[in-house]
PDB file of C-alpha atoms in Angstrom:
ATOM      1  CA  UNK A   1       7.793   7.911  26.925  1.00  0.00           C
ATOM      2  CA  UNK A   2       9.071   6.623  30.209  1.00  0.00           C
ATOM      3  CA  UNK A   3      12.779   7.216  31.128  1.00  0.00           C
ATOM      4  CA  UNK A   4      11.912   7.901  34.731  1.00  0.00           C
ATOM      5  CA  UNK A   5      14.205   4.437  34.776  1.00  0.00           C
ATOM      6  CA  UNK A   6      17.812   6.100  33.801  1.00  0.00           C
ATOM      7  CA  UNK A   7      19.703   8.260  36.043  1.00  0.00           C
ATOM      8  CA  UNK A   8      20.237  11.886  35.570  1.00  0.00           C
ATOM      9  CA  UNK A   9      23.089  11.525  33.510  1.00  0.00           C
ATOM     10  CA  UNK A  10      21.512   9.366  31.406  1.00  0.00           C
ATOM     11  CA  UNK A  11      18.549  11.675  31.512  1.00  0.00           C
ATOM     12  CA  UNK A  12      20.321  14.212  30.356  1.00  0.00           C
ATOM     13  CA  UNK A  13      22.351  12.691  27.279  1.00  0.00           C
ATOM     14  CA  UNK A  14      18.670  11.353  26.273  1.00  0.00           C
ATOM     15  CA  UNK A  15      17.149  14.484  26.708  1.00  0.00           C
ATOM     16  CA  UNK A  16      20.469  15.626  23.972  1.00  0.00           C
ATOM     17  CA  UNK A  17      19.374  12.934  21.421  1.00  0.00           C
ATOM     18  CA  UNK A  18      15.901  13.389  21.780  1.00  0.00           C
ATOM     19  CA  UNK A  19      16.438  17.142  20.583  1.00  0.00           C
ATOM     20  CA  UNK A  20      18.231  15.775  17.600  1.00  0.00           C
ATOM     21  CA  UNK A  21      15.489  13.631  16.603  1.00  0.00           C
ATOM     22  CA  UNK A  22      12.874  15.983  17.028  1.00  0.00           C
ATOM     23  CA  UNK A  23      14.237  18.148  14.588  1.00  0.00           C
ATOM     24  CA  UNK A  24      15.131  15.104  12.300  1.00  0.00           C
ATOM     25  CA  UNK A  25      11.343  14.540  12.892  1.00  0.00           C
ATOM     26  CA  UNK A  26      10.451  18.101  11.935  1.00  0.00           C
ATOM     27  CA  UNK A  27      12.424  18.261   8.743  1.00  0.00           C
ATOM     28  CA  UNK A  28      10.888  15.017   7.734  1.00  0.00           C
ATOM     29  CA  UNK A  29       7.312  15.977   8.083  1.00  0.00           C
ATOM     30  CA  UNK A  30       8.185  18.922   6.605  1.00  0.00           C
ATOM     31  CA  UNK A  31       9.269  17.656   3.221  1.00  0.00           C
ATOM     32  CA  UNK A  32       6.329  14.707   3.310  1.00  0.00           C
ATOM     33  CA  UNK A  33       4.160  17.766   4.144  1.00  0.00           C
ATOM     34  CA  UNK A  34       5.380  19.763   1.090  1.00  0.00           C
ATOM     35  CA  UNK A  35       5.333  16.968  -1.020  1.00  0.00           C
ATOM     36  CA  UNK A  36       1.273  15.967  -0.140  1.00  0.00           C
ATOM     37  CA  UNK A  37       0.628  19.539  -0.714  1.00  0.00           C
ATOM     38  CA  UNK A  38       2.161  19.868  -3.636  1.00  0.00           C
ATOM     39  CA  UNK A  39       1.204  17.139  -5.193  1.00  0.00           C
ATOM     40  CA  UNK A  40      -2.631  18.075  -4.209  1.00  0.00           C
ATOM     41  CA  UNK A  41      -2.926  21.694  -4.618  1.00  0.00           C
ATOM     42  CA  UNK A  42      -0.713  22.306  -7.799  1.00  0.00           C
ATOM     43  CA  UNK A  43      -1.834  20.831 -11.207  1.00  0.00           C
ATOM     44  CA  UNK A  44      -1.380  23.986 -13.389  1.00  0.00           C
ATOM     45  CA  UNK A  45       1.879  24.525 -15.267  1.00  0.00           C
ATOM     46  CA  UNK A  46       1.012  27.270 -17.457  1.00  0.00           C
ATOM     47  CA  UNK A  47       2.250  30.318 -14.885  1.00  0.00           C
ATOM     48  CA  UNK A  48       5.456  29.858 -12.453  1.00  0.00           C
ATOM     49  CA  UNK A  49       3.396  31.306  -9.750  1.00  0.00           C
ATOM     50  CA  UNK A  50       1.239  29.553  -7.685  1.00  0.00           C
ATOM     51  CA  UNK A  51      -2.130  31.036  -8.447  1.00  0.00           C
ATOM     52  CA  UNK A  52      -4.407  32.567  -5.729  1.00  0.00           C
ATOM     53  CA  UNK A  53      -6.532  29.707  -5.804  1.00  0.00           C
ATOM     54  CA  UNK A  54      -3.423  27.080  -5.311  1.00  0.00           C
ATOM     55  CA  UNK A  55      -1.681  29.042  -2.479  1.00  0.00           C
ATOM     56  CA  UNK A  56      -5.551  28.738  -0.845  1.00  0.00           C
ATOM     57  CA  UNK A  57      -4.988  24.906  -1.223  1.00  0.00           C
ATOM     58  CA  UNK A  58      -1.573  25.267   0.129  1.00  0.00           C
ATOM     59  CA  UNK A  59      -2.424  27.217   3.417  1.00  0.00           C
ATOM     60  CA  UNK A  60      -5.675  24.778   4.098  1.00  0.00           C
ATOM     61  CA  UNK A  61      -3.334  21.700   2.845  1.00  0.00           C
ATOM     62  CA  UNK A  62      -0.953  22.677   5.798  1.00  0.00           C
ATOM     63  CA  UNK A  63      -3.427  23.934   8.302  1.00  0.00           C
ATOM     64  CA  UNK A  64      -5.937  20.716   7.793  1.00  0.00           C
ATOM     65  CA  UNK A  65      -2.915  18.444   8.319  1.00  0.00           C
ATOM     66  CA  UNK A  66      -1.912  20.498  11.367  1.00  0.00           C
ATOM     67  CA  UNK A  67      -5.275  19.955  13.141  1.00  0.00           C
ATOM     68  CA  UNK A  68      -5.030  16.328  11.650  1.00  0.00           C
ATOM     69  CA  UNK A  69      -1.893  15.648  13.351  1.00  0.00           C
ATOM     70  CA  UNK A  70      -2.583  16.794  16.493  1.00  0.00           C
ATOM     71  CA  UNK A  71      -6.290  14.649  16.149  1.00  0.00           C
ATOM     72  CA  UNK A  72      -3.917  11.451  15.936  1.00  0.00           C
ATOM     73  CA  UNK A  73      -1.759  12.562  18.186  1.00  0.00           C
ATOM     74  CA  UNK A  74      -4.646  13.329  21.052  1.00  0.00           C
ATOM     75  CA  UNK A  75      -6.601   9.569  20.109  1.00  0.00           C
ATOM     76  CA  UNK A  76      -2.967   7.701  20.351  1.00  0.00           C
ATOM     77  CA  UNK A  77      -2.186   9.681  23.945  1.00  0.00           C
ATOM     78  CA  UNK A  78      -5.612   7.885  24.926  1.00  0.00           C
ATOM     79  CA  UNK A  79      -4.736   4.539  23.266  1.00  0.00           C
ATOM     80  CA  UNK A  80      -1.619   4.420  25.087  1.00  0.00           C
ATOM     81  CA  UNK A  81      -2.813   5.609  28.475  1.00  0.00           C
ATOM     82  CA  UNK A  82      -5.268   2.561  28.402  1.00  0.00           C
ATOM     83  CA  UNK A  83      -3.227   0.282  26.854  1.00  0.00           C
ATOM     84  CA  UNK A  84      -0.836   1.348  30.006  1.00  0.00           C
ATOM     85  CA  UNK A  85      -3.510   0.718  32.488  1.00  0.00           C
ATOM     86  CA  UNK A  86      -4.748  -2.401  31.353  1.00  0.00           C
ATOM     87  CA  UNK A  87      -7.484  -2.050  30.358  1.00  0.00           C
ATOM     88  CA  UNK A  88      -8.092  -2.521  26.917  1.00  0.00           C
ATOM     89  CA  UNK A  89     -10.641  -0.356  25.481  1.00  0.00           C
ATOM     90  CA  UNK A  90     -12.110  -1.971  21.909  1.00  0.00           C
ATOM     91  CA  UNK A  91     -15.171  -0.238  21.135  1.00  0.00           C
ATOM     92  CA  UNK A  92     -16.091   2.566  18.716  1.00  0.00           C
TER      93      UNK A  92
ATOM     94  CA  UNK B   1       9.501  -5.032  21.936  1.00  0.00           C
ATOM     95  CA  UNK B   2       7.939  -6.704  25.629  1.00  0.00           C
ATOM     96  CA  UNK B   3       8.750  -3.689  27.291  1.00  0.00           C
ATOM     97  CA  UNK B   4       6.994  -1.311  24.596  1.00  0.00           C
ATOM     98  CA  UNK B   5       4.097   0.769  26.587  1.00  0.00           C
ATOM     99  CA  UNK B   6       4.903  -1.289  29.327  1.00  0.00           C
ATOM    100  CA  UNK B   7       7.749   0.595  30.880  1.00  0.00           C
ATOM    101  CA  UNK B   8      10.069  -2.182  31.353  1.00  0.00           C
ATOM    102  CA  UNK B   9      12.840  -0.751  32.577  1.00  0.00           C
ATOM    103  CA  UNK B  10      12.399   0.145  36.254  1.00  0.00           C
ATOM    104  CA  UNK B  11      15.628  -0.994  38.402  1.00  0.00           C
ATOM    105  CA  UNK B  12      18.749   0.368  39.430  1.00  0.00           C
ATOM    106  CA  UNK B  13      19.801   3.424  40.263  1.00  0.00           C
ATOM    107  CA  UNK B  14      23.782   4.289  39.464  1.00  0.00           C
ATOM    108  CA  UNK B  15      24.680   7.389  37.837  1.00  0.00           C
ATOM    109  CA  UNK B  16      27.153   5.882  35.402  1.00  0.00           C
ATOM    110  CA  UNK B  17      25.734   5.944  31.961  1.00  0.00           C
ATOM    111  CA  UNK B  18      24.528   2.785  30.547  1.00  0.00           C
ATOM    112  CA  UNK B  19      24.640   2.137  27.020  1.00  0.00           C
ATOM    113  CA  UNK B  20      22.490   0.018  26.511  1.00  0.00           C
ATOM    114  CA  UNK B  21      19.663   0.359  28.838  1.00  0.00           C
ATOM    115  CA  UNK B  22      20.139   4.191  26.946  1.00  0.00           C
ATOM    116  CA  UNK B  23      19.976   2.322  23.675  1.00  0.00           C
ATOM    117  CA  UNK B  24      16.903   0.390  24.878  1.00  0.00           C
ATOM    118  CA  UNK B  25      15.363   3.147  25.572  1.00  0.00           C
ATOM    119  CA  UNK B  26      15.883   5.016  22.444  1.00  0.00           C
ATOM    120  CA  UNK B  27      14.769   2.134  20.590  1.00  0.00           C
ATOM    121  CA  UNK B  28      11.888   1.914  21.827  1.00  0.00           C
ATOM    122  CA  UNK B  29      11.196   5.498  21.282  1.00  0.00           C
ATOM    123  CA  UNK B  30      11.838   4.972  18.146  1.00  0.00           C
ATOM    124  CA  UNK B  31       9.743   2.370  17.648  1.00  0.00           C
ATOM    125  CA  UNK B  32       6.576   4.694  19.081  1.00  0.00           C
ATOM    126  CA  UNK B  33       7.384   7.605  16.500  1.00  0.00           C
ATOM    127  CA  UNK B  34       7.653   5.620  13.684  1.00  0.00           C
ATOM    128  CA  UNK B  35       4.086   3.530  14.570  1.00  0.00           C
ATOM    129  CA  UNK B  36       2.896   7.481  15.077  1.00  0.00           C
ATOM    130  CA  UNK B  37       3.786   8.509  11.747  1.00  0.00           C
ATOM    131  CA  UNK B  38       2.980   6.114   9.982  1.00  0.00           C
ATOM    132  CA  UNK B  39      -0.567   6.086  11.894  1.00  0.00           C
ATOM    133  CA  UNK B  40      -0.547  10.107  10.744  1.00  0.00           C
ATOM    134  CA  UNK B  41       0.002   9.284   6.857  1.00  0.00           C
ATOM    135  CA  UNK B  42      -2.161   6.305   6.929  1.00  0.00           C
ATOM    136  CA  UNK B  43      -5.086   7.959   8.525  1.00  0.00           C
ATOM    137  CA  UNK B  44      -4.457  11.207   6.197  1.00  0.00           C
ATOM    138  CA  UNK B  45      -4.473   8.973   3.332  1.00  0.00           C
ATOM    139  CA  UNK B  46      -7.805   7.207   4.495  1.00  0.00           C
ATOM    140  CA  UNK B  47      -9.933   9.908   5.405  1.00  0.00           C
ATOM    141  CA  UNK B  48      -8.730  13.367   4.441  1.00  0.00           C
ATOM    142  CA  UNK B  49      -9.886  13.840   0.732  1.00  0.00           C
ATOM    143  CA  UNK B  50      -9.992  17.370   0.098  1.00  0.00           C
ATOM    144  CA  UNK B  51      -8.064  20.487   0.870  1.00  0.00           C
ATOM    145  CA  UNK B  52     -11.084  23.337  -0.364  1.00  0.00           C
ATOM    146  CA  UNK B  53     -11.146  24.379   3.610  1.00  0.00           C
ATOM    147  CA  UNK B  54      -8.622  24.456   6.481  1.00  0.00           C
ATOM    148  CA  UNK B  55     -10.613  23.090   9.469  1.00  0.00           C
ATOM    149  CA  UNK B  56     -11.342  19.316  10.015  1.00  0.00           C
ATOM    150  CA  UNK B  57     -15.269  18.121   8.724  1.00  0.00           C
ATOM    151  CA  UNK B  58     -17.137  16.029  11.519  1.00  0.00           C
ATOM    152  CA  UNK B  59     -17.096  13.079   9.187  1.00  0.00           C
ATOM    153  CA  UNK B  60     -13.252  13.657   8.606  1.00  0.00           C
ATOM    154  CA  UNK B  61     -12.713  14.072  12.290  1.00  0.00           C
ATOM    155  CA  UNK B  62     -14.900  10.943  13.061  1.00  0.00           C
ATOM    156  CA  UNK B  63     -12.905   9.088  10.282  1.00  0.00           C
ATOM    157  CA  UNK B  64      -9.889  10.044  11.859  1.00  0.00           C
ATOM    158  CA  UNK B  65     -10.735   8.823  15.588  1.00  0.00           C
ATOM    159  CA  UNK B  66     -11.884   5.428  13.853  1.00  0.00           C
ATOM    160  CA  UNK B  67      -8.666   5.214  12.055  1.00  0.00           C
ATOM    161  CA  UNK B  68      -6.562   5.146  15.131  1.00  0.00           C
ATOM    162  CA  UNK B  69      -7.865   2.631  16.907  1.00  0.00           C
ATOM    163  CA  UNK B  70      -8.015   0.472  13.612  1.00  0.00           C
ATOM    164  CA  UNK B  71      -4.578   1.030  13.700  1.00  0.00           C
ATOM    165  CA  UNK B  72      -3.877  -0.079  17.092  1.00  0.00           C
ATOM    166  CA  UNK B  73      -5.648  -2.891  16.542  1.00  0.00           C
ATOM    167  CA  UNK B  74      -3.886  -4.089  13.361  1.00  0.00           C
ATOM    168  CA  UNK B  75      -1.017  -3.099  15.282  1.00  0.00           C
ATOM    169  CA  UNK B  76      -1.734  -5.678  18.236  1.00  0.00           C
ATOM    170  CA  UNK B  77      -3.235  -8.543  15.796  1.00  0.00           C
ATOM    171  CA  UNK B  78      -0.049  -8.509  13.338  1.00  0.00           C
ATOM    172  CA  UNK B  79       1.710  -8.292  16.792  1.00  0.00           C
ATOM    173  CA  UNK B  80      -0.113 -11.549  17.924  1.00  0.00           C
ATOM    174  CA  UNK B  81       0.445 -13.711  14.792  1.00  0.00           C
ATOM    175  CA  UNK B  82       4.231 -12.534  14.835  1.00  0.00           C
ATOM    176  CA  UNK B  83       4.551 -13.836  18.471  1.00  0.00           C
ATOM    177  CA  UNK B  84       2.537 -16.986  17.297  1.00  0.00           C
ATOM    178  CA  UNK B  85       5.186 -17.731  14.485  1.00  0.00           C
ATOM    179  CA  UNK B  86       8.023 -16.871  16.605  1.00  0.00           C
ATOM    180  CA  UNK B  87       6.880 -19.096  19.089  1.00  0.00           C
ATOM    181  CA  UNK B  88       6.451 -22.036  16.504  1.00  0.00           C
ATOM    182  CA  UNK B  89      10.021 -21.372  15.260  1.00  0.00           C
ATOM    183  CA  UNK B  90      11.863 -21.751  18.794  1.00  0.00           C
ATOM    184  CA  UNK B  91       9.974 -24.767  19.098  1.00  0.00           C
ATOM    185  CA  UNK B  92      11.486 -26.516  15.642  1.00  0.00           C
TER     186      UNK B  92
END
């Protein structure tokens, strides 16, 4: 994002709220993480423990969307950056 | 939203702290998260459809680039009829 626009003081009280929502960000992928997870990995309710095999699930639930995240992430960097310079890039 | 990936704001250079060129700017930050995440739980939703293994399959990675620039470009043809319609309204 571009706040090269504001002055320093401005900067700085941005820089303040953008901290705030980062970590609102976090907590809310968090919880939307959980609950994907959840409801993929655990369909067993005859033990109170996740089994070996669901905790697997779990850690490759939250690892796949990790690496999935950062996928979209990388693509929509590129998106923007030619959407920014112009030139419009529809193919694939 | 003109100004969104476009960088409106450029001018002026003051140190005081302006509210709402600061609240612009937020917005539109705002406005680029939210299209992220939702991107990020659409595309998971489209192509991610297992959880057996922790690392990204070629097809789901290919699925994934696909998906973002889908995205974009339902992004920019909603976008387009919702400037159409706007358009039409000032008119009346």
């Amino acid at each position: 994002m571009d706040f090269s626009g504001l002055s320093p003081a401005e900067q700085a009280q941005v820089t303040k709220i953008v901290e705030k929502r980062q970590f609102q960000g976090f907590l809310s992928m968090y919880g939307k993480l959980v609950e994907k997870c959840f409801q993929t990995c655990v369909n067993d309710f005859t033990s109170k423990s996740l089994s070996s095999k669901e905790d697997q699930c779990v850690n490759n639930c939250a690892a796949k969307f990790m690496a999935h995240s950062e996928r979209v992430s990388a693509r929509f960097a590129e998106m923007n950056a030619d959407v920014m310079s112009g030139q419009k890039n529809v193919s694939g | 939203m003109a100004s969104l990936f476009g960088g409106g704001a450029s001018s002026s250079s003051s140190n005081a702290l302006n509210q709402e060129r600061l609240d612009m700017a937020l917005t539109e930050m705002d406005t680029v998260t939210d299209l992220f995440n939702r991107m990020v739980s659409s595309c998971q939703s489209k192509c991610i459809a297992r959880y057996a293994e922790a690392e990204l399959s070629k097809g789901e990675s290919v699925c994934i680039d696909r998906c973002v620039a889908k995205y974009h470009a339902v992004y920019a043809a909603v976008g387009e009829k919702l400037k159409i319609r706007g358009e039409g309204q000032q008119q009346r």
